[in-house]
mmCIF file of C-alpha atoms in Angstrom:
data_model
loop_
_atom_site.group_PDB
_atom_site.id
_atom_site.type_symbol
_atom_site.label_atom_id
_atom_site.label_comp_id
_atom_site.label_asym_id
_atom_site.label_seq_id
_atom_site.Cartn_x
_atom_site.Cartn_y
_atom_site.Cartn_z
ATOM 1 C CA UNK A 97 0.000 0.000 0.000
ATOM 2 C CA UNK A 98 0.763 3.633 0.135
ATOM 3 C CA UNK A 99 3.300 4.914 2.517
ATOM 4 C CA UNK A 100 2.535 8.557 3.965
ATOM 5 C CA UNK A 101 5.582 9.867 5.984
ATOM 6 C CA UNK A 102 5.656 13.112 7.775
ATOM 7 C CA UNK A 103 8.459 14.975 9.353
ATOM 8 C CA UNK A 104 9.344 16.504 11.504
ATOM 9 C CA UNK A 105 7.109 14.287 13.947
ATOM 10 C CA UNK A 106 7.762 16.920 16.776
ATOM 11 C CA UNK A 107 8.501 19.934 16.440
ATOM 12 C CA UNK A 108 8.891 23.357 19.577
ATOM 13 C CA UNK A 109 9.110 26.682 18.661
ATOM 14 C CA UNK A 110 8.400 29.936 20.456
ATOM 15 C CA UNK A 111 5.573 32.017 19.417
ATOM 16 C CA UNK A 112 6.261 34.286 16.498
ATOM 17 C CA UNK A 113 8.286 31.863 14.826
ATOM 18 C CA UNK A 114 7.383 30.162 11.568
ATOM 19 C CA UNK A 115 7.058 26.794 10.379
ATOM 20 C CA UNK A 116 7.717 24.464 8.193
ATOM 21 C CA UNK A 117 5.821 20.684 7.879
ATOM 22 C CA UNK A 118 6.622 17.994 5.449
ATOM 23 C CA UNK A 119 4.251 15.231 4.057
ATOM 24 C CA UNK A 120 5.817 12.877 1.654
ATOM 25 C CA UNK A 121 3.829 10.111 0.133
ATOM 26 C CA UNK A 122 5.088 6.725 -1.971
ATOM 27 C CA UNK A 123 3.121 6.995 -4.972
ATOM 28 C CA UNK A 124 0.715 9.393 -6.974
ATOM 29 C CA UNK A 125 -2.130 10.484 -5.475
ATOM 30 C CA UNK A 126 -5.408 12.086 -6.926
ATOM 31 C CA UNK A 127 -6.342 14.374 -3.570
ATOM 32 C CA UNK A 128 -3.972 15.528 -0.246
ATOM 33 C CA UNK A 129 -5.661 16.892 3.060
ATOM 34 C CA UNK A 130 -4.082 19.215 5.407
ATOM 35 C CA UNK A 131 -6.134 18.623 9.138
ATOM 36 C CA UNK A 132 -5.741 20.231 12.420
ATOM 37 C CA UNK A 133 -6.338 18.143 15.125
ATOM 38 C CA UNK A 134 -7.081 20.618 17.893
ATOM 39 C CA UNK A 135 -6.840 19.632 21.988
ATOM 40 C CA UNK A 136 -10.142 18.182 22.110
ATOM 41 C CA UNK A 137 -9.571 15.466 19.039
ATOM 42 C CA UNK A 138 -11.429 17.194 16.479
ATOM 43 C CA UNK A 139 -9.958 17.143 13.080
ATOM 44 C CA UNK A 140 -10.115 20.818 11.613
ATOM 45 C CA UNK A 141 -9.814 20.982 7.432
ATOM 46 C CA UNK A 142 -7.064 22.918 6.809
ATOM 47 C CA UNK A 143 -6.104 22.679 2.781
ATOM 48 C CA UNK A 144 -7.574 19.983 -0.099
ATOM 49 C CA UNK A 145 -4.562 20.497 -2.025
ATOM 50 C CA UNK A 146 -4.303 17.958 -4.855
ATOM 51 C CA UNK A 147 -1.367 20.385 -6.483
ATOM 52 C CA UNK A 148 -0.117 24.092 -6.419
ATOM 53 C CA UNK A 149 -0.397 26.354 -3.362
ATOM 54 C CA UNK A 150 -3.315 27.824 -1.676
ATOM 55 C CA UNK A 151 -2.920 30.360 1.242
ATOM 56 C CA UNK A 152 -5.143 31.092 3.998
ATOM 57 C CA UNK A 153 -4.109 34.223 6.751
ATOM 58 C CA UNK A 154 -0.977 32.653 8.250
ATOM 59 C CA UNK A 155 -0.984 29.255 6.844
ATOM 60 C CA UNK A 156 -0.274 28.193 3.163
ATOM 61 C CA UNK A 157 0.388 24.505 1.836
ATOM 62 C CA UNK A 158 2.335 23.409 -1.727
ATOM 63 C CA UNK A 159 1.769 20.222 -3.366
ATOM 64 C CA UNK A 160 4.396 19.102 -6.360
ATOM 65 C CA UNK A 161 2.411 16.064 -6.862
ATOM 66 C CA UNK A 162 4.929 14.763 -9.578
ATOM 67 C CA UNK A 163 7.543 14.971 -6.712
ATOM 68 C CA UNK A 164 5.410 13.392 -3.927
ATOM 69 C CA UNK A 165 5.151 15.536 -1.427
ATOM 70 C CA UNK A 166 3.404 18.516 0.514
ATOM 71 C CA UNK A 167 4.244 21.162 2.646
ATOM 72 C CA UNK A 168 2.921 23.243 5.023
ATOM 73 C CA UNK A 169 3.692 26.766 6.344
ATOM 74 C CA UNK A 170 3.451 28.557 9.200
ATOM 75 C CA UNK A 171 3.846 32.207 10.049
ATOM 76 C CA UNK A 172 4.220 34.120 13.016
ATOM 77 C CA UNK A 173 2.995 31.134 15.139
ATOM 78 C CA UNK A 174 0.316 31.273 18.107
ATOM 79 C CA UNK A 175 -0.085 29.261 20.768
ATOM 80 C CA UNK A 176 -3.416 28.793 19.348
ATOM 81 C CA UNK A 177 -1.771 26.942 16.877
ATOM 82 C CA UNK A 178 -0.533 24.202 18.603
ATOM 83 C CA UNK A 179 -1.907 20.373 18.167
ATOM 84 C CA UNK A 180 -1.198 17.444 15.807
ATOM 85 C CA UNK A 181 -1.040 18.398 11.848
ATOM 86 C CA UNK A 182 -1.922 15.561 9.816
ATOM 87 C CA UNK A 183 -1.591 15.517 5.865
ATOM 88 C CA UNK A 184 -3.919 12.822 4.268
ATOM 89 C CA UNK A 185 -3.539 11.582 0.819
ATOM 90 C CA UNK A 186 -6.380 9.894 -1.610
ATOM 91 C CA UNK A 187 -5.530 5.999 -2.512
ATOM 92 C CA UNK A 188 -7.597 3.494 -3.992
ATOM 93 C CA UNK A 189 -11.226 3.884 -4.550
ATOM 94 C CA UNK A 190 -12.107 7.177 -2.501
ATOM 95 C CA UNK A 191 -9.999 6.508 0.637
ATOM 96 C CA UNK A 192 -7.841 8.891 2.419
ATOM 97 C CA UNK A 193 -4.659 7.405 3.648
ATOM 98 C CA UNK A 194 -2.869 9.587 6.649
ATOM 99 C CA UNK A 195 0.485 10.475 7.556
ATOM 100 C CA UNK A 196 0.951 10.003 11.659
ATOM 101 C CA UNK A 197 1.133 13.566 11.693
ATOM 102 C CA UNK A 198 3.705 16.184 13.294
ATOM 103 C CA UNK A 199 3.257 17.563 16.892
ATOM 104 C CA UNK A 200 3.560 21.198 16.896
ATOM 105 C CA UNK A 201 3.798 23.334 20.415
ATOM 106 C CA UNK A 202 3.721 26.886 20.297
ATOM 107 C CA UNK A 203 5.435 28.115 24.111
ATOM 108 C CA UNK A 204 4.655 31.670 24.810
ATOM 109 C CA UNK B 568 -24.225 23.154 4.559
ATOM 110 C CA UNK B 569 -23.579 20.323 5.962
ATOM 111 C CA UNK B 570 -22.854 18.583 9.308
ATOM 112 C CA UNK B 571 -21.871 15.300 10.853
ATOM 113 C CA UNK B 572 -22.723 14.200 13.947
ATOM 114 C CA UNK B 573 -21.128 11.712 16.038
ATOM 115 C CA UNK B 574 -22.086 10.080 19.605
ATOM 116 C CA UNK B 575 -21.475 9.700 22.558
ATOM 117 C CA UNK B 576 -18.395 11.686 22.877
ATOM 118 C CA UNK B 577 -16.604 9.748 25.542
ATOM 119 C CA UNK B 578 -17.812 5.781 26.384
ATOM 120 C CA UNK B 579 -16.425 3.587 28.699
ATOM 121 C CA UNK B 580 -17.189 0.073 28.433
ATOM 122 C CA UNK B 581 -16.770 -3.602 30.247
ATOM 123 C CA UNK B 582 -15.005 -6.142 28.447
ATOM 124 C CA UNK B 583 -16.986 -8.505 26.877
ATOM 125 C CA UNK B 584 -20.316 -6.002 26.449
ATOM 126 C CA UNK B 585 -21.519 -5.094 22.996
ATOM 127 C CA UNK B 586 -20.475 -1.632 21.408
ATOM 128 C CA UNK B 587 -22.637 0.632 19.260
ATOM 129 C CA UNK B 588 -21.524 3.888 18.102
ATOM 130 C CA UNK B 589 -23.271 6.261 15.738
ATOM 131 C CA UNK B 590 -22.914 8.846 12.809
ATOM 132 C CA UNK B 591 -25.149 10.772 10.945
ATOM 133 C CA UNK B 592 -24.639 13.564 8.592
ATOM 134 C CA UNK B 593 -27.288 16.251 7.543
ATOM 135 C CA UNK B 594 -27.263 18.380 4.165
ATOM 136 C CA UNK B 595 -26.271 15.915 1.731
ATOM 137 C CA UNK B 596 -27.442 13.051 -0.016
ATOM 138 C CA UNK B 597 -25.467 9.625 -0.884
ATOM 139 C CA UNK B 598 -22.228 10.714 1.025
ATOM 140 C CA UNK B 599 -19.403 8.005 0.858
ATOM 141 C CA UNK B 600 -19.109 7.545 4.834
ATOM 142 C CA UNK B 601 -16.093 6.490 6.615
ATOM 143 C CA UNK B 602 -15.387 4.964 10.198
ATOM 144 C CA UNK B 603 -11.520 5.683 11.473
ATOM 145 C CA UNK B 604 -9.732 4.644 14.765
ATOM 146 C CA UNK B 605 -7.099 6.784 16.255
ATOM 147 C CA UNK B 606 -4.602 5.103 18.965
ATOM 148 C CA UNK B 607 -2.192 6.693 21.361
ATOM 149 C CA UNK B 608 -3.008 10.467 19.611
ATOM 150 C CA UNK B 609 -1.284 9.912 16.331
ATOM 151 C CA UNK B 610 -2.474 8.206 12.889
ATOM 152 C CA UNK B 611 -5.539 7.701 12.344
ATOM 153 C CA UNK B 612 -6.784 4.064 10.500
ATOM 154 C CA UNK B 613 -9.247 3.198 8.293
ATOM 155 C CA UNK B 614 -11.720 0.456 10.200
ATOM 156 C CA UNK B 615 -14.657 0.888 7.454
ATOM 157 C CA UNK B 616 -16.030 2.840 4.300
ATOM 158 C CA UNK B 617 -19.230 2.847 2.781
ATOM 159 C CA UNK B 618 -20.249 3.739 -1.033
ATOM 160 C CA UNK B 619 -24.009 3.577 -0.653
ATOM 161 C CA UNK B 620 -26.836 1.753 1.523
ATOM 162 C CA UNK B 621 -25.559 -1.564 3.211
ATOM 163 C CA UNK B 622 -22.501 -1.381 1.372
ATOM 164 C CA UNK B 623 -19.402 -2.001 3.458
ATOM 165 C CA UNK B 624 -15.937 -2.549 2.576
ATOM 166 C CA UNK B 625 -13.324 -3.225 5.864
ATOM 167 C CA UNK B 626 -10.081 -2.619 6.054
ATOM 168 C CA UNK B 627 -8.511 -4.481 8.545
ATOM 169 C CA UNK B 628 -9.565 -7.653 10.431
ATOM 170 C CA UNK B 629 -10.996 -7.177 13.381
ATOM 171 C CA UNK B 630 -13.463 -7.567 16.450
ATOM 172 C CA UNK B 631 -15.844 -4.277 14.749
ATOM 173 C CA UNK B 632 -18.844 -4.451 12.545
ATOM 174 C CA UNK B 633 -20.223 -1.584 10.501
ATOM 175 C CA UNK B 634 -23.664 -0.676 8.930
ATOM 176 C CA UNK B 635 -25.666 1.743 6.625
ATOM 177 C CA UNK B 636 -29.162 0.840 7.348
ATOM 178 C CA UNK B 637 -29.737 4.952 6.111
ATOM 179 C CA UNK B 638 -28.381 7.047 3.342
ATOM 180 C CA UNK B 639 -26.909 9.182 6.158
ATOM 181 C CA UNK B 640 -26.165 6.962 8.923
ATOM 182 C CA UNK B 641 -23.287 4.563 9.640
ATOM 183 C CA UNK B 642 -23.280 2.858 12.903
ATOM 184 C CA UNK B 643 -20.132 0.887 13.920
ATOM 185 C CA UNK B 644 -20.781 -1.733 16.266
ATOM 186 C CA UNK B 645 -19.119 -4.701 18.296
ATOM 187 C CA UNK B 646 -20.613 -8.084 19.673
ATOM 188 C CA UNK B 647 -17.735 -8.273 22.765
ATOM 189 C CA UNK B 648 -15.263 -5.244 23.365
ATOM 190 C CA UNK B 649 -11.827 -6.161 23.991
ATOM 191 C CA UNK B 650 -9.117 -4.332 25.864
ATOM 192 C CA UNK B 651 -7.430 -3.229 22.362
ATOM 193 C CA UNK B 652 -10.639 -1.672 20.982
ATOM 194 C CA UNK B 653 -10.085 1.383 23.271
ATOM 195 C CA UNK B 654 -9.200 4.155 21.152
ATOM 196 C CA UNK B 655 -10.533 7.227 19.689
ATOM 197 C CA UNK B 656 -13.031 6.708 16.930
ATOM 198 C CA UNK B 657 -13.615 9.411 14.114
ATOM 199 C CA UNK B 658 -16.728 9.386 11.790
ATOM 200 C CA UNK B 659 -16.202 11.163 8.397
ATOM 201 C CA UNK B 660 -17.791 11.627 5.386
ATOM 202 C CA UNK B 661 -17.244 13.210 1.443
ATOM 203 C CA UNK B 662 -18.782 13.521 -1.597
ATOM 204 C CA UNK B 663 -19.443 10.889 -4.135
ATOM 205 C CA UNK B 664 -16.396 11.767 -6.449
ATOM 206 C CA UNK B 665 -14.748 14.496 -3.977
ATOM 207 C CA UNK B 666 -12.359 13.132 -1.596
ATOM 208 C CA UNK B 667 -12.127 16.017 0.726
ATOM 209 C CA UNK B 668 -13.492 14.506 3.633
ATOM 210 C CA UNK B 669 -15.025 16.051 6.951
ATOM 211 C CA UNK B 670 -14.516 14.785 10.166
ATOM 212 C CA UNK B 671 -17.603 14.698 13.479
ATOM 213 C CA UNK B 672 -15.922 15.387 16.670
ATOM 214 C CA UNK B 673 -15.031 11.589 17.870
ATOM 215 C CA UNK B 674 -15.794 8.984 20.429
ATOM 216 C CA UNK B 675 -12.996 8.357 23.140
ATOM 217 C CA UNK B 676 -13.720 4.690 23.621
ATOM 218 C CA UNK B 677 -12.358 3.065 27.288
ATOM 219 C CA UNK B 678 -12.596 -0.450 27.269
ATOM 220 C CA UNK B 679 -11.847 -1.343 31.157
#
């Protein structure tokens, strides 16, 4: 099956910093997700990013799909924005495969 | 617009008693439906998807059932809960021929 690796899986910075988040996959994909899992387990849709960039406010995400793999930025970090950042790619018939994600805290 | 809804949000069971968890999603019709487990707070698996009315495909062996007796409801269910089946379980749904998938708010499953 489809292997979906994301680094770094932990990852500390001090707020106002920025970010970077990697997702590769093993083979091509149709669809990627960028989720949010906030404190209280909910998974928050971030990006559907097959390819390209999209931004939104402080966060953006890039997909080269021909290179496998994602990214996502970001900016001027809050503590609001710590929590687990998952990237989730489609394989097989409608099925999102996910990465085990990348622990970000934000200290004040 | 749509929402998915997904209870209880915490459950603690017995060994050995029967499980039934459910998820239903309003504004939508025909949604492919999906039932994931997450363990220890990191990756999340695929237990069970579902193209249409009492279709069910599984993913990985195991002591969990799941059904569509609704266009908009998937229950995921279990005869005799073992120790392993705690975990936190995520309901999510998409579009027939849109993966971008939406997630209900999870069931933190004890099994004691």
């Amino acid at each position: 099956g489809i292997q979906v690796e994301q680094s770094p899986p932990d990852l500390i910075l001090q707020e106002g910093a920025n970010s970077t988040l990697r997702c590769n996959f093993s083979d091509s994909v149709n669809n990627l997700q960028w989720f949010h899992q906030n404190p209280w387990g909910q998974l928050i849709n971030l990006f559907y990013i097959p390819s390209g960039t999209k931004q939104n406010g402080r966060l953006s995400a890039t997909t080269v799909a021909t290179e496998r793999y994602s990214l996502l930025y970001i900016s001027s970090s809050q503590t609001t924005d710590s929590g687990v950042y998952f990237c989730a790619v489609e394989w097989g018939a409608q099925k999102l495969v996910f990465g085990q994600g990348t622990r970000l805290t934000i200290n004040p | 617009s749509q929402t998915i809804h997904q209870w209880p949000a915490t459950l603690v069971q017995p060994v050995g008693s029967p499980l039934s968890l459910e998820c239903t999603v309003e504004g939508t019709s025909n949604p492919n439906l999906y039932w994931y487990r997450q363990a220890a707070g990191r990756g999340l698996q695929l237990l069970f998807y579902s193209v249409g009315i009492g279709q069910i495909s599984s993913e990985v062996p195991q002591n969990l059932s799941a059904s569509r007796p609704q266009d908009r409801q998937f229950i995921l269910s279990s005869k005799k809960l073992l120790l392993s089946d705690s975990g936190f379980y995520l309901c999510a749904w998409s579009v027939t021929g849109a993966t971008e998938a939406f997630f209900g708010q999870g069931t933190r499953l004890t099994v004691v």
